XYZ file of C-alpha atoms in Angstrom:
752
model
C 127.211 49.135 262.503
C 124.225 49.003 259.445
C 124.561 47.611 256.448
C 125.380 49.466 253.320
C 121.874 50.216 251.478
C 121.898 47.745 248.301
C 122.272 49.145 244.504
C 119.349 50.005 242.576
C 119.620 48.072 240.768
C 119.577 45.326 242.613
C 116.491 46.453 244.408
C 114.570 46.243 240.969
C 115.550 43.304 240.870
C 113.883 42.483 243.902
C 111.210 44.518 242.893
C 110.639 42.820 239.663
C 110.198 38.895 241.492
C 107.981 40.046 244.084
C 105.877 41.972 241.384
C 105.970 38.068 238.888
C 104.579 35.838 242.086
C 101.966 38.051 243.175
C 100.706 37.952 239.599
C 101.158 34.437 239.705
C 99.561 33.484 242.614
C 96.764 36.166 241.145
C 96.293 33.863 238.401
C 96.084 30.347 240.343
C 93.797 32.027 242.778
C 90.405 31.049 242.502
C 87.681 33.889 240.825
C 85.148 34.670 242.856
C 82.138 36.453 242.705
C 84.547 39.835 244.628
C 87.643 39.246 242.870
C 90.896 41.085 245.340
C 91.103 44.843 243.623
C 94.233 45.089 241.563
C 96.942 47.590 244.433
C 97.654 50.715 243.518
C 100.634 50.403 245.033
C 101.723 47.726 242.556
C 100.220 49.077 239.193
C 103.215 52.082 239.379
C 105.787 51.147 237.598
C 108.211 48.229 239.579
C 110.991 51.065 240.289
C 108.958 52.513 242.312
C 108.091 50.783 245.798
C 107.098 51.978 249.609
C 110.562 51.390 250.993
C 112.689 53.330 248.478
C 112.518 57.633 247.933
C 113.994 56.948 244.179
C 111.407 58.882 241.816
C 110.402 57.477 239.063
C 112.558 57.418 235.739
C 111.396 59.465 232.774
C 110.418 57.457 229.499
C 112.868 58.120 227.505
C 115.757 57.313 230.336
C 117.566 54.486 228.444
C 116.168 50.924 230.770
C 118.660 49.659 232.603
C 117.872 46.003 232.047
C 121.153 45.859 230.118
C 122.833 46.073 233.584
C 121.485 43.208 234.339
C 124.193 40.000 234.722
C 121.999 37.818 233.066
C 120.426 40.284 229.575
C 118.671 37.666 228.243
C 116.271 37.237 230.951
C 116.077 40.965 231.219
C 115.270 41.385 227.142
C 112.459 38.463 227.521
C 110.999 40.779 230.046
C 110.663 43.911 227.467
C 109.696 41.059 223.882
C 107.754 38.621 225.437
C 106.377 36.752 222.064
C 108.933 36.750 219.619
C 106.470 36.223 215.966
C 106.432 40.104 217.271
C 109.533 39.963 215.920
C 108.957 39.144 212.109
C 108.186 41.318 208.852
C 104.924 40.203 207.187
C 105.280 42.327 203.861
C 102.094 42.859 201.433
C 101.845 40.473 198.665
C 104.045 41.395 195.898
C 101.585 42.081 192.989
C 101.911 43.656 188.761
C 101.839 47.105 188.497
C 99.066 47.052 186.028
C 97.450 44.393 188.477
C 97.552 47.311 191.294
C 95.603 50.149 189.086
C 91.888 50.766 190.237
C 88.893 50.182 187.913
C 88.961 53.705 187.354
C 92.204 54.173 185.835
C 91.694 50.258 183.407
C 88.340 51.663 182.669
C 89.902 54.590 180.710
C 92.478 52.562 179.473
C 90.372 50.331 178.045
C 87.803 53.438 176.659
C 90.743 54.605 174.437
C 90.830 51.099 172.831
C 88.773 51.806 169.309
C 89.429 48.465 167.892
C 86.664 45.575 169.010
C 88.710 42.816 168.427
C 91.747 44.251 170.617
C 88.254 45.083 173.014
C 87.623 42.020 173.366
C 91.177 40.510 173.078
C 91.123 42.682 176.410
C 88.230 41.131 177.529
C 89.620 37.373 177.383
C 92.578 38.143 179.786
C 91.463 37.833 183.130
C 87.763 37.909 185.060
C 88.761 41.411 186.205
C 89.674 42.565 182.811
C 86.726 41.234 181.305
C 84.625 42.953 183.930
C 85.836 46.068 182.915
C 85.914 45.864 179.466
C 82.177 43.899 178.924
C 80.444 47.149 178.497
C 82.596 48.815 176.587
C 82.361 46.379 174.506
C 78.225 46.605 174.606
C 78.512 49.743 174.687
C 77.489 50.604 171.056
C 77.335 47.338 169.539
C 77.753 46.716 165.505
C 74.854 46.047 163.825
C 76.124 46.811 160.285
C 75.536 43.074 158.748
C 72.699 40.639 159.863
C 74.771 38.214 161.181
C 75.965 40.783 163.593
C 72.602 41.517 164.562
C 71.755 37.412 164.758
C 74.376 37.502 167.301
C 73.769 40.057 169.116
C 70.012 39.337 169.224
C 70.979 35.740 170.296
C 72.934 36.653 172.982
C 70.631 39.530 174.690
C 67.949 36.657 174.784
C 70.553 34.701 176.824
C 68.048 32.872 180.144
C 70.782 33.449 182.809
C 73.439 35.196 180.795
C 77.530 35.984 182.538
C 77.119 39.944 182.671
C 73.752 41.607 181.900
C 74.280 42.558 178.139
C 70.923 44.169 178.663
C 71.825 47.050 180.422
C 75.465 47.884 179.189
C 73.829 48.838 175.322
C 74.123 52.459 175.404
C 73.616 53.211 171.357
C 71.895 51.159 168.760
C 71.917 52.046 165.149
C 70.570 49.580 162.582
C 70.896 52.595 159.287
C 73.131 49.837 157.414
C 70.536 47.462 157.166
C 67.269 49.591 156.780
C 66.545 48.450 153.490
C 65.387 45.285 155.234
C 64.290 46.772 158.914
C 61.170 45.280 159.924
C 59.155 44.769 163.543
C 60.620 41.127 163.843
C 63.953 42.360 163.849
C 63.767 45.017 165.917
C 61.781 43.074 168.968
C 64.356 41.319 170.272
C 66.213 44.068 170.971
C 62.945 45.345 173.049
C 64.727 43.722 176.114
C 67.500 46.668 176.051
C 66.802 48.979 179.034
C 69.000 51.195 179.276
C 69.342 52.325 175.563
C 70.369 56.342 175.567
C 70.277 56.703 171.632
C 68.756 55.309 168.463
C 69.156 55.465 165.113
C 66.116 53.853 162.941
C 67.326 56.171 159.890
C 64.941 55.012 156.165
C 63.560 51.731 157.678
C 60.854 52.444 155.712
C 59.220 48.688 156.784
C 59.061 49.483 160.408
C 56.095 49.945 161.880
C 54.143 51.460 165.490
C 54.376 47.915 166.463
C 58.241 47.461 166.417
C 58.726 50.568 167.316
C 56.667 51.325 170.662
C 58.157 48.572 172.544
C 61.500 49.509 172.240
C 60.574 53.419 173.272
C 58.198 51.722 176.250
C 61.516 49.550 178.074
C 64.218 52.459 177.293
C 62.675 55.254 179.366
C 66.576 57.218 179.330
C 66.639 57.760 175.513
C 68.155 60.696 175.191
C 68.202 60.588 171.653
C 65.567 59.538 168.928
C 66.292 59.347 164.889
C 63.229 58.052 163.175
C 63.382 60.374 160.063
C 62.065 58.646 156.198
C 60.060 55.397 158.810
C 57.157 56.544 156.874
C 54.728 54.297 158.386
C 54.998 55.422 162.048
C 52.472 57.403 163.001
C 50.974 59.441 166.030
C 50.997 55.961 167.996
C 53.907 56.094 168.312
C 55.392 59.654 169.056
C 52.305 59.596 171.939
C 54.444 56.529 173.228
C 57.387 58.659 172.605
C 55.889 61.082 175.009
C 54.174 59.079 177.946
C 58.225 57.847 178.248
C 61.513 58.637 177.191
C 61.173 62.449 179.188
C 64.714 62.950 179.096
C 64.641 63.202 175.519
C 66.553 65.723 174.500
C 66.817 64.922 170.701
C 64.429 63.902 168.114
C 64.175 63.548 164.364
C 60.919 62.654 162.345
C 61.880 64.045 158.549
C 59.076 62.645 156.185
C 57.247 61.060 158.608
C 54.059 62.377 157.266
C 51.428 60.548 159.149
C 51.827 61.978 162.769
C 49.873 64.512 164.061
C 50.421 68.093 165.735
C 47.995 67.111 168.663
C 51.059 63.915 169.151
C 53.480 67.030 168.471
C 52.016 68.726 171.484
C 51.388 65.672 173.341
C 55.537 65.384 173.056
C 56.468 68.622 173.428
C 54.504 69.060 176.813
C 56.112 66.008 178.032
C 59.170 66.216 176.740
C 60.224 69.861 178.025
C 64.461 69.386 177.462
C 64.386 68.623 173.759
C 67.654 70.891 172.466
C 67.441 69.161 169.532
C 64.297 68.997 166.912
C 64.410 67.980 162.391
C 60.764 68.704 161.115
C 62.242 68.614 157.842
C 59.470 67.864 155.148
C 56.830 67.280 157.960
C 54.435 69.554 155.634
C 50.943 68.442 157.770
C 51.961 69.984 161.141
C 50.672 73.607 161.165
C 51.735 76.517 163.688
C 49.345 74.943 167.544
C 52.693 72.084 167.019
C 55.377 74.532 167.013
C 54.116 77.048 169.005
C 53.858 73.643 171.661
C 57.867 73.462 171.976
C 58.852 77.383 171.955
C 56.209 77.323 174.587
C 57.273 74.480 176.724
C 60.956 73.726 175.190
C 63.579 76.841 176.096
C 66.201 75.345 175.772
C 66.193 74.574 172.120
C 69.611 74.798 170.268
C 68.256 73.944 166.323
C 65.229 73.867 164.694
C 65.040 72.648 160.856
C 61.669 72.950 159.704
C 62.682 72.959 156.037
C 59.467 72.315 153.393
C 57.156 72.669 156.481
C 54.774 74.450 154.358
C 52.520 75.210 157.023
C 54.052 77.026 159.143
C 53.178 80.945 159.045
C 55.174 83.907 161.296
C 53.852 83.566 164.540
C 55.372 80.796 165.814
C 59.105 82.138 163.768
C 59.013 84.826 166.483
C 58.308 82.625 169.141
C 61.008 80.178 169.312
C 63.349 83.499 168.806
C 61.624 85.532 171.541
C 60.831 82.524 174.070
C 64.269 80.912 173.416
C 67.234 81.064 175.555
C 69.417 79.521 173.494
C 68.436 78.791 170.169
C 71.291 78.915 167.855
C 70.370 77.110 164.725
C 67.018 78.299 163.126
C 66.076 76.713 159.683
C 63.464 78.121 157.770
C 64.025 76.866 154.125
C 61.317 76.513 151.591
C 58.420 78.351 154.544
C 56.997 80.569 152.178
C 54.101 81.501 154.389
C 56.656 83.592 156.349
C 56.889 87.597 156.020
C 58.201 90.189 157.774
C 56.294 90.554 160.480
C 57.926 87.396 161.650
C 60.968 89.230 163.090
C 59.685 92.798 162.858
C 57.689 91.796 165.928
C 60.191 90.757 167.768
C 61.141 92.956 171.647
C 62.461 95.846 170.494
C 65.216 95.695 173.979
C 66.177 91.758 172.975
C 69.396 90.758 171.503
C 69.863 87.164 170.094
C 73.977 87.125 171.343
C 73.451 82.494 170.465
C 71.080 82.886 167.138
C 74.547 81.465 164.448
C 72.929 79.691 161.725
C 69.355 81.152 159.903
C 68.475 79.542 156.606
C 65.564 81.445 154.790
C 65.608 80.025 151.196
C 63.041 80.879 148.899
C 61.004 82.831 151.930
C 59.736 84.563 149.114
C 57.730 87.397 151.261
C 60.548 88.428 152.932
C 62.270 91.775 152.164
C 65.019 94.647 153.318
C 63.025 95.663 156.243
C 63.399 92.074 157.677
C 67.121 91.519 157.150
C 67.554 94.856 159.010
C 65.979 93.544 161.897
C 67.267 90.249 161.679
C 71.139 91.958 161.282
C 70.400 94.600 164.722
C 68.332 91.132 166.595
C 71.465 88.828 165.973
C 74.191 90.453 165.791
C 76.532 87.520 165.592
C 75.414 85.689 162.796
C 78.387 83.263 161.630
C 76.280 81.608 158.154
C 73.227 83.172 157.225
C 71.612 82.003 153.333
C 69.498 84.031 151.884
C 68.840 82.120 148.551
C 65.494 82.820 146.717
C 65.065 85.501 148.564
C 63.935 87.743 145.255
C 63.010 90.644 147.300
C 65.731 91.991 148.698
C 68.122 93.768 147.179
C 71.387 96.214 147.658
C 70.161 97.586 151.581
C 69.693 94.169 152.495
C 73.214 93.391 152.063
C 74.355 96.850 153.375
C 73.002 95.719 156.621
C 74.371 91.985 156.071
C 78.002 93.758 156.372
C 77.060 95.120 160.375
C 77.782 91.335 161.183
C 81.756 91.848 160.394
C 83.952 89.538 161.239
C 81.437 87.736 163.049
C 80.310 86.606 158.755
C 80.924 83.592 157.877
C 78.870 82.341 155.227
C 76.940 83.906 153.251
C 74.336 82.293 150.524
C 72.654 85.224 148.620
C 71.597 83.005 145.305
C 68.935 83.901 142.800
C 69.354 87.826 144.166
C 68.936 88.985 140.713
C 68.582 93.020 142.798
C 72.067 92.598 144.015
C 74.727 95.222 142.500
C 78.557 94.995 142.346
C 78.181 97.705 145.453
C 76.573 95.972 147.776
C 79.522 92.834 146.986
C 81.892 95.908 147.360
C 80.361 96.862 150.910
C 80.711 93.017 151.742
C 84.044 92.468 151.316
C 85.071 95.643 153.329
C 83.170 95.103 156.154
C 82.831 91.194 155.962
C 86.851 89.694 156.232
C 86.336 86.159 157.383
C 84.082 85.066 154.426
C 84.629 81.364 153.740
C 81.772 80.713 151.465
C 79.770 82.991 149.176
C 77.426 82.105 146.836
C 76.079 84.996 144.289
C 74.743 82.136 141.674
C 72.589 83.803 139.082
C 73.219 87.723 140.385
C 73.186 88.001 136.984
C 74.041 91.661 137.615
C 77.404 91.464 139.085
C 80.457 91.634 136.571
C 84.242 91.538 137.276
C 84.398 94.314 139.526
C 82.524 92.839 142.396
C 85.145 89.056 141.889
C 87.527 91.547 142.244
C 86.632 92.774 145.449
C 85.965 89.138 146.545
C 89.371 87.899 145.338
C 90.695 90.083 148.716
C 88.689 88.053 150.819
C 92.145 86.321 153.207
C 90.199 82.912 153.863
C 87.984 81.670 151.107
C 87.440 78.303 150.235
C 84.261 78.438 148.037
C 82.659 81.147 145.808
C 79.553 80.864 143.309
C 79.739 82.424 140.283
C 76.791 80.082 138.489
C 75.198 81.735 135.222
C 77.333 85.018 136.181
C 77.572 86.304 133.181
C 79.410 89.145 132.688
C 82.348 88.303 134.170
C 85.410 87.135 132.467
C 88.740 86.429 131.869
C 90.086 89.445 134.508
C 87.666 88.066 137.147
C 89.614 84.515 136.812
C 92.871 86.200 136.751
C 92.178 88.289 140.080
C 90.660 85.081 141.557
C 94.166 83.116 140.725
C 96.357 85.972 142.334
C 94.698 86.522 145.380
C 95.930 85.671 149.256
C 99.774 86.007 147.745
C 101.909 87.193 151.375
C 105.325 88.342 151.434
C 107.742 86.804 153.916
C 110.476 89.683 155.694
C 113.359 89.174 157.704
C 114.543 91.931 160.418
C 117.872 93.961 159.589
C 120.110 94.666 162.274
C 119.386 97.709 162.113
C 115.217 96.676 163.086
C 113.523 97.953 159.371
C 112.679 95.013 157.264
C 113.387 93.412 154.072
C 111.271 91.418 151.503
C 112.757 87.429 151.605
C 110.615 86.132 149.106
C 106.563 85.934 148.104
C 104.750 82.841 148.894
C 101.274 81.996 147.704
C 98.505 80.157 150.232
C 95.525 80.047 147.827
C 92.958 78.476 150.222
C 89.917 78.325 147.053
C 89.049 74.681 147.356
C 85.392 75.182 145.228
C 84.740 77.237 142.304
C 81.606 76.897 140.055
C 81.701 78.865 137.359
C 78.703 76.904 134.975
C 77.406 78.636 132.660
C 79.677 81.430 132.548
C 80.214 81.585 129.042
C 83.042 84.330 128.115
C 85.669 82.565 130.288
C 88.170 81.368 127.876
C 91.657 78.260 128.938
C 94.169 80.432 129.620
C 92.232 81.643 132.619
C 90.892 78.815 133.814
C 95.111 76.982 133.788
C 96.400 79.642 135.687
C 93.654 79.320 138.747
C 93.980 76.181 138.111
C 98.239 76.589 138.521
C 97.881 79.258 141.263
C 95.295 77.156 143.765
C 96.705 73.890 144.707
C 93.871 72.791 147.313
C 91.640 73.194 144.503
C 89.313 69.859 144.659
C 86.408 71.339 142.683
C 85.764 72.909 139.624
C 81.942 73.723 137.643
C 82.169 74.215 134.251
C 78.936 73.047 132.910
C 78.142 75.200 130.014
C 81.331 76.856 129.312
C 82.198 76.688 125.468
C 85.951 76.687 125.945
C 85.707 73.370 127.764
C 83.081 71.156 125.702
C 86.089 69.602 124.350
C 86.494 65.455 123.988
C 89.961 65.167 125.375
C 88.586 66.707 128.794
C 85.894 64.274 128.925
C 88.545 61.522 130.888
C 88.791 63.850 133.801
C 84.900 65.537 134.233
C 82.137 63.542 136.571
C 79.796 61.649 135.742
C 76.384 63.592 135.115
C 73.389 62.945 137.412
C 71.224 59.782 136.499
C 68.092 62.520 135.709
C 69.438 64.625 133.673
C 68.043 64.943 129.869
C 69.978 65.065 126.516
C 71.097 68.444 126.350
C 71.798 68.441 130.095
C 74.752 65.191 129.962
C 75.944 67.486 127.148
C 77.043 70.770 128.561
C 77.724 68.911 131.812
C 81.772 69.237 132.761
C 82.209 69.234 136.733
C 85.805 68.045 137.439
C 86.033 66.755 141.074
C 88.699 65.135 143.403
C 91.425 63.707 141.463
C 89.693 64.865 138.423
C 91.074 68.462 139.091
C 94.693 67.260 139.664
C 94.289 64.820 136.306
C 92.943 68.570 134.142
C 95.963 70.262 135.646
C 98.576 67.658 134.797
C 97.016 67.972 131.495
C 96.943 70.723 130.916
C 100.573 72.033 131.911
C 102.117 69.246 129.804
C 100.460 69.063 126.334
C 102.477 71.070 123.108
C 99.007 72.722 122.392
C 98.700 74.379 125.233
C 102.515 74.760 125.971
C 102.176 79.200 125.180
C 99.967 79.457 127.368
C 102.185 79.194 130.180
C 105.014 80.871 128.892
C 102.747 83.667 129.530
C 104.439 84.698 132.823
C 106.803 86.981 134.196
C 110.429 86.136 134.894
C 111.866 85.565 138.125
C 113.793 88.520 137.149
C 110.354 90.426 136.550
C 108.890 89.126 139.615
C 111.587 90.020 142.152
C 111.693 93.940 139.910
C 107.707 93.672 141.286
C 108.048 92.878 145.269
C 110.816 95.691 145.303
C 108.526 97.885 143.728
C 105.825 96.713 146.003
C 107.896 96.428 149.055
C 108.605 100.379 147.917
C 104.983 101.269 148.064
C 105.173 102.761 144.287
C 101.761 104.190 143.553
C 100.439 104.448 139.761
C 101.256 100.796 139.501
C 97.740 99.699 140.647
C 95.773 99.983 137.815
C 95.845 96.184 136.605
C 92.997 93.860 137.617
C 95.176 92.389 140.352
C 97.261 94.957 141.453
C 95.152 95.823 144.508
C 94.544 92.229 145.697
C 97.596 92.142 147.462
C 96.614 94.949 149.853
C 96.490 94.087 153.871
C 92.458 93.782 154.533
C 91.620 96.219 156.894
C 91.945 95.187 159.861
C 92.657 91.656 159.198
C 95.945 90.109 161.195
C 97.662 87.157 159.919
C 98.404 86.035 163.733
C 94.261 85.854 164.400
C 92.835 82.943 165.530
C 89.527 82.340 164.017
C 88.677 78.450 164.286
C 87.224 76.479 161.492
C 83.837 76.063 160.920
C 81.484 73.473 158.563
C 81.886 76.348 155.903
C 85.415 74.046 155.071
C 87.448 70.784 156.644
C 90.607 72.635 157.586
C 92.253 70.387 155.473
C 95.667 71.304 153.371
C 94.988 69.311 150.906
C 98.240 69.676 148.575
C 99.122 67.701 144.961
C 101.881 64.808 144.154
C 104.614 66.484 142.843
C 104.303 65.119 139.649
C 100.675 66.192 138.787
C 101.939 70.014 139.260
C 102.723 71.880 136.442
C 105.304 74.391 135.026
C 103.283 77.368 136.251
C 102.937 76.126 139.888
C 105.746 77.547 140.696
C 104.029 80.997 140.572
C 102.542 80.008 143.625
C 105.445 82.324 145.071
C 105.401 84.881 142.408
C 104.932 87.943 142.335
C 101.607 90.365 141.811
C 102.130 90.909 138.448
C 99.887 91.806 135.592
C 98.678 89.186 133.378
C 98.887 89.735 129.754
C 95.481 89.486 127.743
C 95.295 85.688 126.575
C 96.686 85.381 122.934
C 93.668 84.519 120.150
C 93.148 81.240 120.044
C 94.566 79.307 116.718
C 92.766 75.561 115.014
C 93.342 73.560 117.281
C 92.658 75.657 120.449
C 89.214 75.960 118.917
C 86.537 75.541 121.748
C 85.293 72.422 120.584
C 88.646 71.090 118.710
C 89.695 68.152 120.161
C 93.310 67.639 120.774
C 96.152 66.183 117.789
C 98.261 62.810 119.035
C 101.223 63.870 120.346
C 104.820 61.367 119.926
C 105.834 62.908 123.254
C 105.302 65.620 125.705
C 106.808 68.911 126.140
C 109.205 68.667 128.969
C 107.830 71.244 131.471
C 108.902 74.856 131.948
C 111.129 77.145 134.383
C 109.770 80.198 133.779
C 107.578 79.902 136.715
C 110.096 78.558 139.016
C 109.042 78.603 142.928
C 111.406 81.172 145.339
C 110.474 79.060 148.449
C 114.031 78.121 150.296
C 115.029 75.095 150.522
C 112.560 72.876 152.202
C 109.384 74.888 151.571
C 107.536 73.005 148.784
C 105.570 71.044 147.919
C 103.407 69.199 149.988
C 103.527 65.784 148.586
C 100.490 64.177 150.018
C 97.682 63.205 148.342
C 95.084 65.117 146.581
C 91.615 63.955 148.643
C 87.965 65.591 147.210
C 86.523 66.101 150.474
C 83.178 67.907 149.701
C 81.818 69.730 152.707
C 78.781 70.560 153.221
C 76.828 73.485 151.675
C 73.826 75.349 151.510
C 72.022 73.340 148.842
C 68.851 72.605 147.486
C 67.831 69.836 149.969
C 67.285 70.004 153.450
C 70.001 71.203 156.208
C 71.426 68.883 158.352
C 74.289 71.456 159.988
C 75.200 71.316 163.645
C 72.998 68.223 165.214
C 75.700 67.671 168.254
C 73.077 65.291 170.369
C 73.311 62.770 166.601
C 76.759 62.631 166.336
C 79.028 59.802 166.396
C 82.279 60.628 167.901
C 83.699 57.487 168.330
C 83.901 57.207 164.010
C 85.156 53.356 164.419
C 83.203 50.480 166.145
C 80.188 51.079 165.384
C 77.912 53.850 164.511
C 75.348 54.507 167.770
C 72.406 57.184 167.402
C 73.584 59.648 164.855
C 71.707 62.261 162.742
C 74.796 61.913 159.984
C 75.272 65.166 158.808
C 75.502 64.909 154.696
C 77.821 66.836 152.821
C 75.448 68.148 149.835
C 76.965 69.161 147.031
C 76.333 72.342 146.118
C 77.136 73.738 142.861
C 75.650 76.750 143.020
C 72.075 75.840 141.171
C 72.784 74.529 138.475
C 76.464 72.983 137.191
C-alpha cells in the first residue's frame, strides 16, 4: 500500500532545512575564479519545490510558521537580529533650540535695546552667531567713549566675528563738532556700509572721507551736508566707487564743482534723492546731467541754487519717470518757460510736492500749466510769488480733494473771492498760510473755518480780520451725533466739538481782543501753538509767564512785542484766562443749555433765516465730504490726538459740545481789562462757572493725556527737508544710522 503524502507544513520544514544546509555548504566552499551559479530553483520560495505542485502562497497570506511545534525556531527565521527590534528616538531638545536660524533672527531683530541684544548674544554660541550682526548693524557713536570702543573692536587682528562686515550704518552727527579725519579713518576698515551720515562735520576733509568711500562700494546713502571742507576730490571718489548710490546730500558744500557733479550723475545712475541746498556755485549743466542720466529721481531739492534757470526744471519734469518732490525755493531765475515748455500731452501723476517760494518771475500762466500737468499735487508752496493773482488760485482750486497743504503768504493780490473758491473745491486742506495777504477780510476766515480737517492756519499781518473771524474758527467743526428711531428716522441726541486746529498764527492782527481769543482757546482743545506778536490786547505783564522766550537775535523792539504761546504755555494761558476774576464776565457770555438745545432743534428742522450770524453757515457739511473718508495724515500734521488735563480745562470747555449759535459781541473793556493793564491780585480765584457744561453722555469726557507741543514741519523760510525716506531713521531706539533727519521748522507765518 502506498504511504500517505506528508502534509504541507512538513514539506515546508524539510525544504527549509535543505535550503539551510545548501547555503552552509556554499559558504564553506573555497572561493574560486568561477563561483558556482545559484540554483534558480533554490531562489524561489521555499514552499515551492519541483516535487510538488502546491502553489506559492500570496504575499498577504498569514505565515504558516505559527503551525510549527517549535515556534521560537520559526520566529528566529523571521527576525534574524534582535537589535532590529530596538526603538531609537531623536535627541530631546527644547523648543527654542529647535527653531531655525531664520526665525531666531526675525525674533532678535524686534529687540530694540542694545543691552538686551547683548544679553541674548551671551546666552550661547548659536544665539551669538544670530545676534551679533543685528547688534553691530548700526553701532552707537553718540559719545567719544563709545566711538573709541567701536574703533578698538574693529581694529582687532584676530576677532571672533568679522565685525567689519556687519556694520551697515554709521552716523557721527552727534559728535559733529569735534569730528576730524583721525576720528573717521579707523572706520575705513568697514567694507559693507550702506548709509553714512557725517552731517556738519566741519573738521572733516577729503583725507578722511575718501578712504571711507573707497572701502565701501555698497554705499546707498551719503549725507555730508555742512562739511564745508569737502571738495570735488571727494565727489570724484564717490562717482568712481559708489555706483549703487541712491541718496546724496551735499547741502552747503560750496567747494564741489560742476564737473564733479556731472561725473557723479554719469556714474551713479540710480540716484533717487538729491539735496543741493545752498550750492550756489552749481549751474544748469550739473542739474541737466542728473535729469539726463538719472531717470529714477524721486526727490530733488535746489533751495537757494540761485544760478539754476528754467531749462533744468523742464528737463527734470519731462525726463523723470517718477519725480515726486521738486523744491525750487529762492531760484529766482526760473520763469514761466520752465513750465510752459512741458510736453502738452504728458501728465505727471507722481508729483506731490512743489515748492516755488520766492520764484518771483512766475505768473498766473505758469501756475495754470502746473496744475494741468500735475493734477495730483498735494503740497503747493507759492509764498512770495508776488505776481500771482486770483486767477492762479482759481487754477489751484482744480486740485480738489488732492490738495492738503497750500502756502500763499505774501501773495498780496489775492482777495476773498479766491479764498472762497479754494475752500469750496478743496475741502481736505490741512494747512493754509495767507500771511501778509492784506486784502483778505473776515469773509475769508469764515469760509476757511468750514474746512473739516484744518490743523494750521497762518494769518500774520492780515490786519483787516476782527473778532468775528476768531468766533468763526472757534465754532467750526461741530457735528451732531444721531440715533435711529424705531421707524427709521433720525433724531439728534447731542452735538460734540471736534476742533482740529493745532497751530494758529495771528501776529500783528491788531483788531483782535481778549474775548475772542478766550473763546478760541476753549473751543480748540488740540491747540498747541498760538502766535499773537504785536497784538495790543496781549501785551500784558501778567501773560508773559506763559509766553515763549524771544529768539536771541531779535532787536529790542521785536522783543517788546514778541508774544508766542507754545506747548504748555497754551495750556497755562487757557487755565489762567478761565480762572482769573477779571475775565469772568467773558466766561458768562455763553449760551445756556436750554438755548443750546433749542438751537440744535432749529438746526435739525432746517429752519432758514437764522444763518445770518458769522458762524451760522459753519455747521453745514462740506460738499462732497464724507465723514467716513479715510484720508491718511501727511506731513502737515502728526495726527496725534492732543488733549488737555481735566484740571486745565476752563469753564467754557464744555462748549466744545455746545450748539452753533451766534456769539454776542464782547462787552466793552473796563479799567482792569485795558490792553496794557496788569491783573490785580486776588485772595482766591472765582469758582468755575457751570453754564457751559457738556451734553456728552457719560464716558465721552475729555482725554486726560498730557498736552504735547509737537511742532511739525512746515514750509518755512529755511531749506525744505521733507520726504527723505532713504535717509530716514527707521528705528528710533539704538544708534542713529544714515539719516538725513527731517528738521521740524517752526513757521510763524513770516514773523511771530
